[in-house]
Amino acid sequence: MNITLKQAQAVIEKALAKSKEIDTKMNITVVDTGANQVAFARMDGAWLGSADISLKKAKTACFFGMPTGEIGKLSQPGQPLFNIEHSNGGLISFPGGLPIKDGSGQVIGAVGVSGSSVENDHAVAKAGTEAI
Amino acid sequence: MNITLKQAQAVIEKALAKSKEIDTKMNITVVDTGANQVAFARMDGAWLGSADISLKKAKTACFFGMPTGEIGKLSQPGQPLFNIEHSNGGLISFPGGLPIKDGSGQVIGAVGVSGSSVENDHAVAKAGTEAI
Amino acid sequence: MNITLKQAQAVIEKALAKSKEIDTKMNITVVDTGANQVAFARMDGAWLGSADISLKKAKTACFFGMPTGEIGKLSQPGQPLFNIEHSNGGLISFPGGLPIKDGSGQVIGAVGVSGSSVENDHAVAKAGTEAI
Amino acid sequence: MNITLKQAQAVIEKALAKSKEIDTKMNITVVDTGANQVAFARMDGAWLGSADISLKKAKTACFFGMPTGEIGKLSQPGQPLFNIEHSNGGLISFPGGLPIKDGSGQVIGAVGVSGSSVENDHAVAKAGTEAI
């Protein structure tokens, strides 16, 4: 099962609402299980460089079916996946990307958020996933 | 003046409505005056390859402030801009990309649509611009 | 439904058999519905440059759900999709790429073949699809 | 001497068997001495992002004629090859990539495996090389 546009737009709207609530300006990307973009929104005044980061976070979470921050723990110097970020045209391995699961726990896509601290990025991504 | 997210989402909604009206499945991208993506939607079942084409159409229309189809007339063999498509990481020069203008006629962004015939792509893009 | 590895390997084996039958040396790629590679084989002595062409043919056939040669008719100078090949990191629009359908007619992936004349490439791709 | 398709497919089959034996889902790439892909297989449900990693591991092992993990020891901060991963379009320098040698000890290609822990990736790659 792949995420639908309707579901992806619901994720974006939830994430936008959370972003406004905590007074941040975010880029939000939703991808399907093939890591292909389904929906995107850049808030007015959001960092321009964060658009690509939000896409790469969504793709990274999709590629490995886990939160981007988990990858980042393993990619530090001396850790098992050091410099994994060089794969797949560039991964982003700090928090802000999360798999999106349906009611049965199956991954149907992923969301990536970038534009503030990694804590805020993660919080907005999490809010987005709760739309499903 | 740059297009706002609210305006970009209105363009997408109008384009989605037109796309449903004429029974097509489209990818729709809105970029700002910097040719950077502001909003995107891929309809369920739309051609996967049309996502990038819709982005490139929006960028192309923004880069030169004119409908993509106008570029295409000039890029044919023997014409002044032959193979201009090689620039800017790849242009798309057939119809479906249009500048978006505000009430005063100033360009504030562009929309790119892909997923059906170039006539349908253009019609959906045009419907989108009418949201502003 | 996405093509399985077992199905993809069956496509490759059928294509290899056809390729030997007509005395050619081919590169054969199978992708899933997300245009991601599932299986690949390069025959001994096959043109090295045809490996990427076989991948791009498989992706192109997947991106638009049609034989690559159909795209090529529309992308000629003066035709509606002139220079569409600049999208998606490079399309290949001559014959040799075909969608793969299951028993119900649904697209489950695509195959791309390159290494000989386009007629031979197409014939080998077609043989491959008949494995499903 | 370059690895043949028959040998590459034998490497893949051995690696697939080992992967099933230890209950993992792998991406497996075999390249020749020119670091060009000869054969590839992605197991059903394997991480999508591991496909490119398996290719980059195979290329990295081929580029330098040694196990990828050996490169990784030298590419850490303060070590002689720090960030060598930026070369060649992206290297992967953690375990899972191995040169493939013929009976006389000559390198004839390389295998790259990705989809589980680096220990499992390495074990599956090693099983693959034992097919020759």
mmCIF file of N, CA, C and O in Angstrom, chain D residues 27-98:
data_model
loop_
_atom_site.group_PDB
_atom_site.id
_atom_site.type_symbol
_atom_site.label_atom_id
_atom_site.label_comp_id
_atom_site.label_asym_id
_atom_site.label_seq_id
_atom_site.Cartn_x
_atom_site.Cartn_y
_atom_site.Cartn_z
ATOM 1 N N ASN D 27 20.364 -6.580 -0.599
ATOM 2 C CA ASN D 27 20.666 -6.133 -1.953
ATOM 3 C C ASN D 27 22.081 -6.607 -2.262
ATOM 4 O O ASN D 27 22.993 -6.407 -1.438
ATOM 5 N N ILE D 28 22.267 -7.209 -3.433
ATOM 6 C CA ILE D 28 23.563 -7.811 -3.778
ATOM 7 C C ILE D 28 23.974 -7.354 -5.180
ATOM 8 O O ILE D 28 23.219 -7.530 -6.138
ATOM 9 N N THR D 29 25.168 -6.755 -5.274
ATOM 10 C CA THR D 29 25.692 -6.297 -6.568
ATOM 11 C C THR D 29 27.031 -6.963 -6.845
ATOM 12 O O THR D 29 27.871 -7.050 -5.950
ATOM 13 N N VAL D 30 27.225 -7.409 -8.079
ATOM 14 C CA VAL D 30 28.531 -7.896 -8.521
ATOM 15 C C VAL D 30 29.039 -7.000 -9.645
ATOM 16 O O VAL D 30 28.296 -6.713 -10.592
ATOM 17 N N VAL D 31 30.283 -6.515 -9.507
ATOM 18 C CA VAL D 31 30.908 -5.703 -10.560
ATOM 19 C C VAL D 31 32.134 -6.434 -11.107
ATOM 20 O O VAL D 31 32.679 -7.327 -10.453
ATOM 21 N N ASP D 32 32.558 -6.012 -12.318
ATOM 22 C CA ASP D 32 33.770 -6.584 -12.911
ATOM 23 C C ASP D 32 34.997 -5.756 -12.517
ATOM 24 O O ASP D 32 34.898 -4.857 -11.681
ATOM 25 N N THR D 33 36.133 -6.035 -13.140
ATOM 26 C CA THR D 33 37.363 -5.318 -12.771
ATOM 27 C C THR D 33 37.333 -3.853 -13.216
ATOM 28 O O THR D 33 38.170 -3.061 -12.775
ATOM 29 N N GLY D 34 36.374 -3.479 -14.046
ATOM 30 C CA GLY D 34 36.195 -2.085 -14.441
ATOM 31 C C GLY D 34 35.213 -1.357 -13.536
ATOM 32 O O GLY D 34 34.829 -0.233 -13.818
ATOM 33 N N ALA D 35 34.807 -2.026 -12.432
ATOM 34 C CA ALA D 35 33.837 -1.474 -11.480
ATOM 35 C C ALA D 35 32.468 -1.244 -12.110
ATOM 36 O O ALA D 35 31.700 -0.394 -11.664
ATOM 37 N N ASN D 36 32.176 -2.002 -13.147
ATOM 38 C CA ASN D 36 30.881 -1.911 -13.817
ATOM 39 C C ASN D 36 29.987 -3.085 -13.419
ATOM 40 O O ASN D 36 30.448 -4.232 -13.382
ATOM 41 N N GLN D 37 28.722 -2.793 -13.170
ATOM 42 C CA GLN D 37 27.775 -3.797 -12.712
ATOM 43 C C GLN D 37 27.634 -4.953 -13.703
ATOM 44 O O GLN D 37 27.443 -4.743 -14.891
ATOM 45 N N VAL D 38 27.708 -6.176 -13.199
ATOM 46 C CA VAL D 38 27.500 -7.375 -14.021
ATOM 47 C C VAL D 38 26.173 -8.048 -13.661
ATOM 48 O O VAL D 38 25.444 -8.518 -14.520
ATOM 49 N N ALA D 39 25.866 -8.094 -12.362
ATOM 50 C CA ALA D 39 24.601 -8.706 -11.930
ATOM 51 C C ALA D 39 24.154 -8.059 -10.630
ATOM 52 O O ALA D 39 24.969 -7.554 -9.842
ATOM 53 N N PHE D 40 22.838 -8.082 -10.410
ATOM 54 C CA PHE D 40 22.258 -7.443 -9.234
ATOM 55 C C PHE D 40 20.977 -8.160 -8.856
ATOM 56 O O PHE D 40 20.249 -8.645 -9.727
ATOM 57 N N ALA D 41 20.692 -8.222 -7.541
ATOM 58 C CA ALA D 41 19.411 -8.752 -7.065
ATOM 59 C C ALA D 41 19.004 -8.029 -5.784
ATOM 60 O O ALA D 41 19.820 -7.833 -4.887
ATOM 61 N N ARG D 42 17.750 -7.591 -5.738
ATOM 62 C CA ARG D 42 17.177 -7.015 -4.517
ATOM 63 C C ARG D 42 16.104 -7.964 -4.003
ATOM 64 O O ARG D 42 15.116 -8.218 -4.689
ATOM 65 N N MET D 43 16.284 -8.485 -2.791
ATOM 66 C CA MET D 43 15.314 -9.421 -2.219
ATOM 67 C C MET D 43 14.020 -8.687 -1.857
ATOM 68 O O MET D 43 14.044 -7.500 -1.505
ATOM 69 N N ASP D 44 12.891 -9.406 -1.928
ATOM 70 C CA ASP D 44 11.602 -8.796 -1.619
ATOM 71 C C ASP D 44 11.621 -8.229 -0.196
ATOM 72 O O ASP D 44 11.960 -8.934 0.759
ATOM 73 N N GLY D 45 11.267 -6.963 -0.079
ATOM 74 C CA GLY D 45 11.188 -6.332 1.234
ATOM 75 C C GLY D 45 12.517 -5.787 1.742
ATOM 76 O O GLY D 45 12.570 -5.220 2.841
ATOM 77 N N ALA D 46 13.586 -5.932 0.949
ATOM 78 C CA ALA D 46 14.885 -5.371 1.360
ATOM 79 C C ALA D 46 14.805 -3.848 1.369
ATOM 80 O O ALA D 46 14.051 -3.256 0.605
ATOM 81 N N TRP D 47 15.611 -3.205 2.233
ATOM 82 C CA TRP D 47 15.630 -1.745 2.263
ATOM 83 C C TRP D 47 15.949 -1.185 0.884
ATOM 84 O O TRP D 47 16.943 -1.576 0.261
ATOM 85 N N LEU D 48 15.138 -0.248 0.461
ATOM 86 C CA LEU D 48 15.316 0.383 -0.846
ATOM 87 C C LEU D 48 16.650 1.121 -0.908
ATOM 88 O O LEU D 48 17.357 1.095 -1.923
ATOM 89 N N GLY D 49 17.021 1.786 0.188
ATOM 90 C CA GLY D 49 18.252 2.575 0.208
ATOM 91 C C GLY D 49 19.516 1.734 0.166
ATOM 92 O O GLY D 49 20.610 2.254 -0.072
ATOM 93 N N SER D 50 19.363 0.441 0.403
ATOM 94 C CA SER D 50 20.533 -0.442 0.408
ATOM 95 C C SER D 50 20.946 -0.886 -0.987
ATOM 96 O O SER D 50 22.041 -1.443 -1.156
ATOM 97 N N ALA D 51 20.113 -0.641 -1.978
ATOM 98 C CA ALA D 51 20.476 -1.010 -3.348
ATOM 99 C C ALA D 51 21.702 -0.211 -3.775
ATOM 100 O O ALA D 51 22.714 -0.777 -4.212
ATOM 101 N N ASP D 52 21.638 1.095 -3.618
ATOM 102 C CA ASP D 52 22.778 1.942 -4.006
ATOM 103 C C ASP D 52 23.994 1.652 -3.132
ATOM 104 O O ASP D 52 25.128 1.697 -3.605
ATOM 105 N N ILE D 53 23.754 1.352 -1.862
ATOM 106 C CA ILE D 53 24.879 1.055 -0.965
ATOM 107 C C ILE D 53 25.582 -0.230 -1.397
ATOM 108 O O ILE D 53 26.815 -0.306 -1.386
ATOM 109 N N SER D 54 24.815 -1.236 -1.810
ATOM 110 C CA SER D 54 25.454 -2.485 -2.254
ATOM 111 C C SER D 54 26.297 -2.232 -3.508
ATOM 112 O O SER D 54 27.395 -2.788 -3.651
ATOM 113 N N LEU D 55 25.798 -1.385 -4.414
ATOM 114 C CA LEU D 55 26.565 -1.036 -5.616
ATOM 115 C C LEU D 55 27.842 -0.289 -5.234
ATOM 116 O O LEU D 55 28.934 -0.599 -5.726
ATOM 117 N N LYS D 56 27.711 0.678 -4.327
ATOM 118 C CA LYS D 56 28.886 1.470 -3.941
ATOM 119 C C LYS D 56 29.901 0.621 -3.164
ATOM 120 O O LYS D 56 31.110 0.837 -3.271
ATOM 121 N N LYS D 57 29.432 -0.342 -2.395
ATOM 122 C CA LYS D 57 30.368 -1.246 -1.711
ATOM 123 C C LYS D 57 31.130 -2.089 -2.727
ATOM 124 O O LYS D 57 32.352 -2.289 -2.598
ATOM 125 N N ALA D 58 30.432 -2.615 -3.721
ATOM 126 C CA ALA D 58 31.106 -3.429 -4.737
ATOM 127 C C ALA D 58 32.125 -2.590 -5.492
ATOM 128 O O ALA D 58 33.272 -3.017 -5.711
ATOM 129 N N LYS D 59 31.735 -1.370 -5.857
ATOM 130 C CA LYS D 59 32.660 -0.488 -6.578
ATOM 131 C C LYS D 59 33.871 -0.139 -5.708
ATOM 132 O O LYS D 59 35.017 -0.153 -6.184
ATOM 133 N N THR D 60 33.610 0.176 -4.439
ATOM 134 C CA THR D 60 34.710 0.565 -3.549
ATOM 135 C C THR D 60 35.708 -0.579 -3.397
ATOM 136 O O THR D 60 36.932 -0.379 -3.465
ATOM 137 N N ALA D 61 35.201 -1.803 -3.206
ATOM 138 C CA ALA D 61 36.087 -2.973 -3.075
ATOM 139 C C ALA D 61 36.881 -3.195 -4.358
ATOM 140 O O ALA D 61 38.048 -3.599 -4.314
ATOM 141 N N CYS D 62 36.259 -2.917 -5.492
ATOM 142 C CA CYS D 62 36.942 -3.066 -6.783
ATOM 143 C C CYS D 62 37.977 -1.967 -6.980
ATOM 144 O O CYS D 62 39.096 -2.229 -7.417
ATOM 145 N N PHE D 63 37.581 -0.725 -6.660
ATOM 146 C CA PHE D 63 38.464 0.432 -6.889
ATOM 147 C C PHE D 63 39.830 0.260 -6.225
ATOM 148 O O PHE D 63 40.857 0.699 -6.744
ATOM 149 N N PHE D 64 39.829 -0.364 -5.029
ATOM 150 C CA PHE D 64 41.069 -0.434 -4.260
ATOM 151 C C PHE D 64 41.513 -1.864 -3.975
ATOM 152 O O PHE D 64 42.488 -2.076 -3.239
ATOM 153 N N GLY D 65 40.780 -2.861 -4.518
ATOM 154 C CA GLY D 65 41.202 -4.245 -4.383
ATOM 155 C C GLY D 65 41.294 -4.740 -2.951
ATOM 156 O O GLY D 65 42.116 -5.603 -2.618
ATOM 157 N N MET D 66 40.412 -4.197 -2.082
ATOM 158 C CA MET D 66 40.430 -4.644 -0.682
ATOM 159 C C MET D 66 39.020 -4.577 -0.098
ATOM 160 O O MET D 66 38.136 -3.944 -0.671
ATOM 161 N N PRO D 67 38.811 -5.254 1.043
ATOM 162 C CA PRO D 67 37.494 -5.190 1.683
ATOM 163 C C PRO D 67 37.137 -3.744 2.044
ATOM 164 O O PRO D 67 38.007 -2.972 2.483
ATOM 165 N N THR D 68 35.860 -3.388 1.873
ATOM 166 C CA THR D 68 35.443 -1.999 2.144
ATOM 167 C C THR D 68 35.767 -1.581 3.571
ATOM 168 O O THR D 68 36.128 -0.427 3.814
ATOM 169 N N GLY D 69 35.625 -2.519 4.504
ATOM 170 C CA GLY D 69 35.890 -2.175 5.903
ATOM 171 C C GLY D 69 37.322 -1.716 6.143
ATOM 172 O O GLY D 69 37.583 -0.938 7.072
ATOM 173 N N GLU D 70 38.260 -2.169 5.316
ATOM 174 C CA GLU D 70 39.663 -1.734 5.457
ATOM 175 C C GLU D 70 39.801 -0.253 5.099
ATOM 176 O O GLU D 70 40.566 0.473 5.744
ATOM 177 N N ILE D 71 39.056 0.157 4.067
ATOM 178 C CA ILE D 71 39.050 1.581 3.691
ATOM 179 C C ILE D 71 38.500 2.398 4.857
ATOM 180 O O ILE D 71 39.015 3.471 5.195
ATOM 181 N N GLY D 72 37.449 1.865 5.468
ATOM 182 C CA GLY D 72 36.766 2.600 6.537
ATOM 183 C C GLY D 72 37.660 2.899 7.734
ATOM 184 O O GLY D 72 37.493 3.923 8.403
ATOM 185 N N LYS D 73 38.614 2.004 7.995
ATOM 186 C CA LYS D 73 39.539 2.261 9.115
ATOM 187 C C LYS D 73 40.416 3.475 8.814
ATOM 188 O O LYS D 73 40.817 4.211 9.728
ATOM 189 N N LEU D 74 40.733 3.655 7.544
ATOM 190 C CA LEU D 74 41.647 4.723 7.128
ATOM 191 C C LEU D 74 40.941 6.042 6.854
ATOM 192 O O LEU D 74 41.600 7.070 6.675
ATOM 193 N N SER D 75 39.613 6.003 6.811
ATOM 194 C CA SER D 75 38.872 7.221 6.427
ATOM 195 C C SER D 75 38.261 7.945 7.626
ATOM 196 O O SER D 75 37.532 8.918 7.461
ATOM 197 N N GLN D 76 38.555 7.461 8.828
ATOM 198 C CA GLN D 76 38.033 8.102 10.044
ATOM 199 C C GLN D 76 38.728 9.458 10.260
ATOM 200 O O GLN D 76 39.812 9.698 9.730
ATOM 201 N N PRO D 77 38.107 10.325 11.053
ATOM 202 C CA PRO D 77 38.743 11.602 11.400
ATOM 203 C C PRO D 77 40.156 11.365 11.936
ATOM 204 O O PRO D 77 40.375 10.464 12.755
ATOM 205 N N GLY D 78 41.137 12.136 11.439
ATOM 206 C CA GLY D 78 42.516 12.011 11.890
ATOM 207 C C GLY D 78 43.314 10.943 11.185
ATOM 208 O O GLY D 78 44.540 10.881 11.330
ATOM 209 N N GLN D 79 42.653 10.091 10.412
ATOM 210 C CA GLN D 79 43.350 9.011 9.702
ATOM 211 C C GLN D 79 43.753 9.477 8.295
ATOM 212 O O GLN D 79 43.249 10.495 7.807
ATOM 213 N N PRO D 80 44.653 8.724 7.649
ATOM 214 C CA PRO D 80 45.253 9.196 6.393
ATOM 215 C C PRO D 80 44.274 9.470 5.250
ATOM 216 O O PRO D 80 44.511 10.351 4.440
ATOM 217 N N LEU D 81 43.152 8.716 5.200
ATOM 218 C CA LEU D 81 42.242 8.859 4.062
ATOM 219 C C LEU D 81 40.918 9.492 4.468
ATOM 220 O O LEU D 81 39.867 9.200 3.891
ATOM 221 N N PHE D 82 40.983 10.401 5.450
ATOM 222 C CA PHE D 82 39.752 11.011 5.981
ATOM 223 C C PHE D 82 38.850 11.533 4.853
ATOM 224 O O PHE D 82 39.290 12.309 4.009
ATOM 225 N N ASN D 83 37.605 11.065 4.876
ATOM 226 C CA ASN D 83 36.584 11.509 3.912
ATOM 227 C C ASN D 83 36.903 11.162 2.453
ATOM 228 O O ASN D 83 36.422 11.845 1.540
ATOM 229 N N ILE D 84 37.621 10.076 2.263
ATOM 230 C CA ILE D 84 37.853 9.591 0.896
ATOM 231 C C ILE D 84 36.529 9.251 0.209
ATOM 232 O O ILE D 84 36.444 9.168 -1.017
ATOM 233 N N GLU D 85 35.476 9.118 1.017
ATOM 234 C CA GLU D 85 34.147 8.773 0.478
ATOM 235 C C GLU D 85 33.631 9.797 -0.536
ATOM 236 O O GLU D 85 32.688 9.519 -1.281
ATOM 237 N N HIS D 86 34.222 10.993 -0.544
ATOM 238 C CA HIS D 86 33.774 12.010 -1.512
ATOM 239 C C HIS D 86 34.227 11.726 -2.940
ATOM 240 O O HIS D 86 33.777 12.402 -3.872
ATOM 241 N N SER D 87 35.135 10.781 -3.118
ATOM 242 C CA SER D 87 35.652 10.505 -4.466
ATOM 243 C C SER D 87 34.744 9.548 -5.233
ATOM 244 O O SER D 87 33.869 8.897 -4.652
ATOM 245 N N ASN D 88 34.947 9.501 -6.533
ATOM 246 C CA ASN D 88 34.325 8.459 -7.376
ATOM 247 C C ASN D 88 32.804 8.429 -7.296
ATOM 248 O O ASN D 88 32.186 7.371 -7.351
ATOM 249 N N GLY D 89 32.217 9.609 -7.100
ATOM 250 C CA GLY D 89 30.757 9.664 -7.051
ATOM 251 C C GLY D 89 30.185 9.076 -5.783
ATOM 252 O O GLY D 89 28.979 8.796 -5.723
ATOM 253 N N GLY D 90 31.054 8.883 -4.745
ATOM 254 C CA GLY D 90 30.553 8.356 -3.484
ATOM 255 C C GLY D 90 31.036 6.955 -3.200
ATOM 256 O O GLY D 90 30.642 6.010 -3.903
ATOM 257 N N LEU D 91 31.895 6.812 -2.199
ATOM 258 C CA LEU D 91 32.304 5.467 -1.762
ATOM 259 C C LEU D 91 31.501 5.073 -0.527
ATOM 260 O O LEU D 91 30.995 5.920 0.196
ATOM 261 N N ILE D 92 31.405 3.777 -0.283
ATOM 262 C CA ILE D 92 30.906 3.270 1.002
ATOM 263 C C ILE D 92 32.040 2.452 1.602
ATOM 264 O O ILE D 92 32.548 1.513 0.972
ATOM 265 N N SER D 93 32.413 2.822 2.839
ATOM 266 C CA SER D 93 33.664 2.307 3.411
ATOM 267 C C SER D 93 33.447 1.471 4.672
ATOM 268 O O SER D 93 34.366 1.264 5.445
ATOM 269 N N PHE D 94 32.220 1.005 4.874
ATOM 270 C CA PHE D 94 32.020 0.057 5.988
ATOM 271 C C PHE D 94 31.828 -1.346 5.407
ATOM 272 O O PHE D 94 31.634 -1.502 4.187
ATOM 273 N N PRO D 95 31.922 -2.376 6.257
ATOM 274 C CA PRO D 95 31.969 -3.755 5.740
ATOM 275 C C PRO D 95 30.754 -4.164 4.907
ATOM 276 O O PRO D 95 29.645 -3.653 5.106
ATOM 277 N N GLY D 96 31.006 -5.104 3.995
ATOM 278 C CA GLY D 96 29.962 -5.618 3.113
ATOM 279 C C GLY D 96 30.390 -5.658 1.651
ATOM 280 O O GLY D 96 29.683 -6.181 0.811
ATOM 281 N N GLY D 97 31.578 -5.108 1.366
ATOM 282 C CA GLY D 97 32.121 -5.161 0.008
ATOM 283 C C GLY D 97 33.431 -5.935 0.013
ATOM 284 O O GLY D 97 34.283 -5.696 0.868
ATOM 285 N N LEU D 98 33.594 -6.866 -0.937
ATOM 286 C CA LEU D 98 34.795 -7.715 -0.989
ATOM 287 C C LEU D 98 35.230 -7.924 -2.431
ATOM 288 O O LEU D 98 34.395 -8.117 -3.316
#
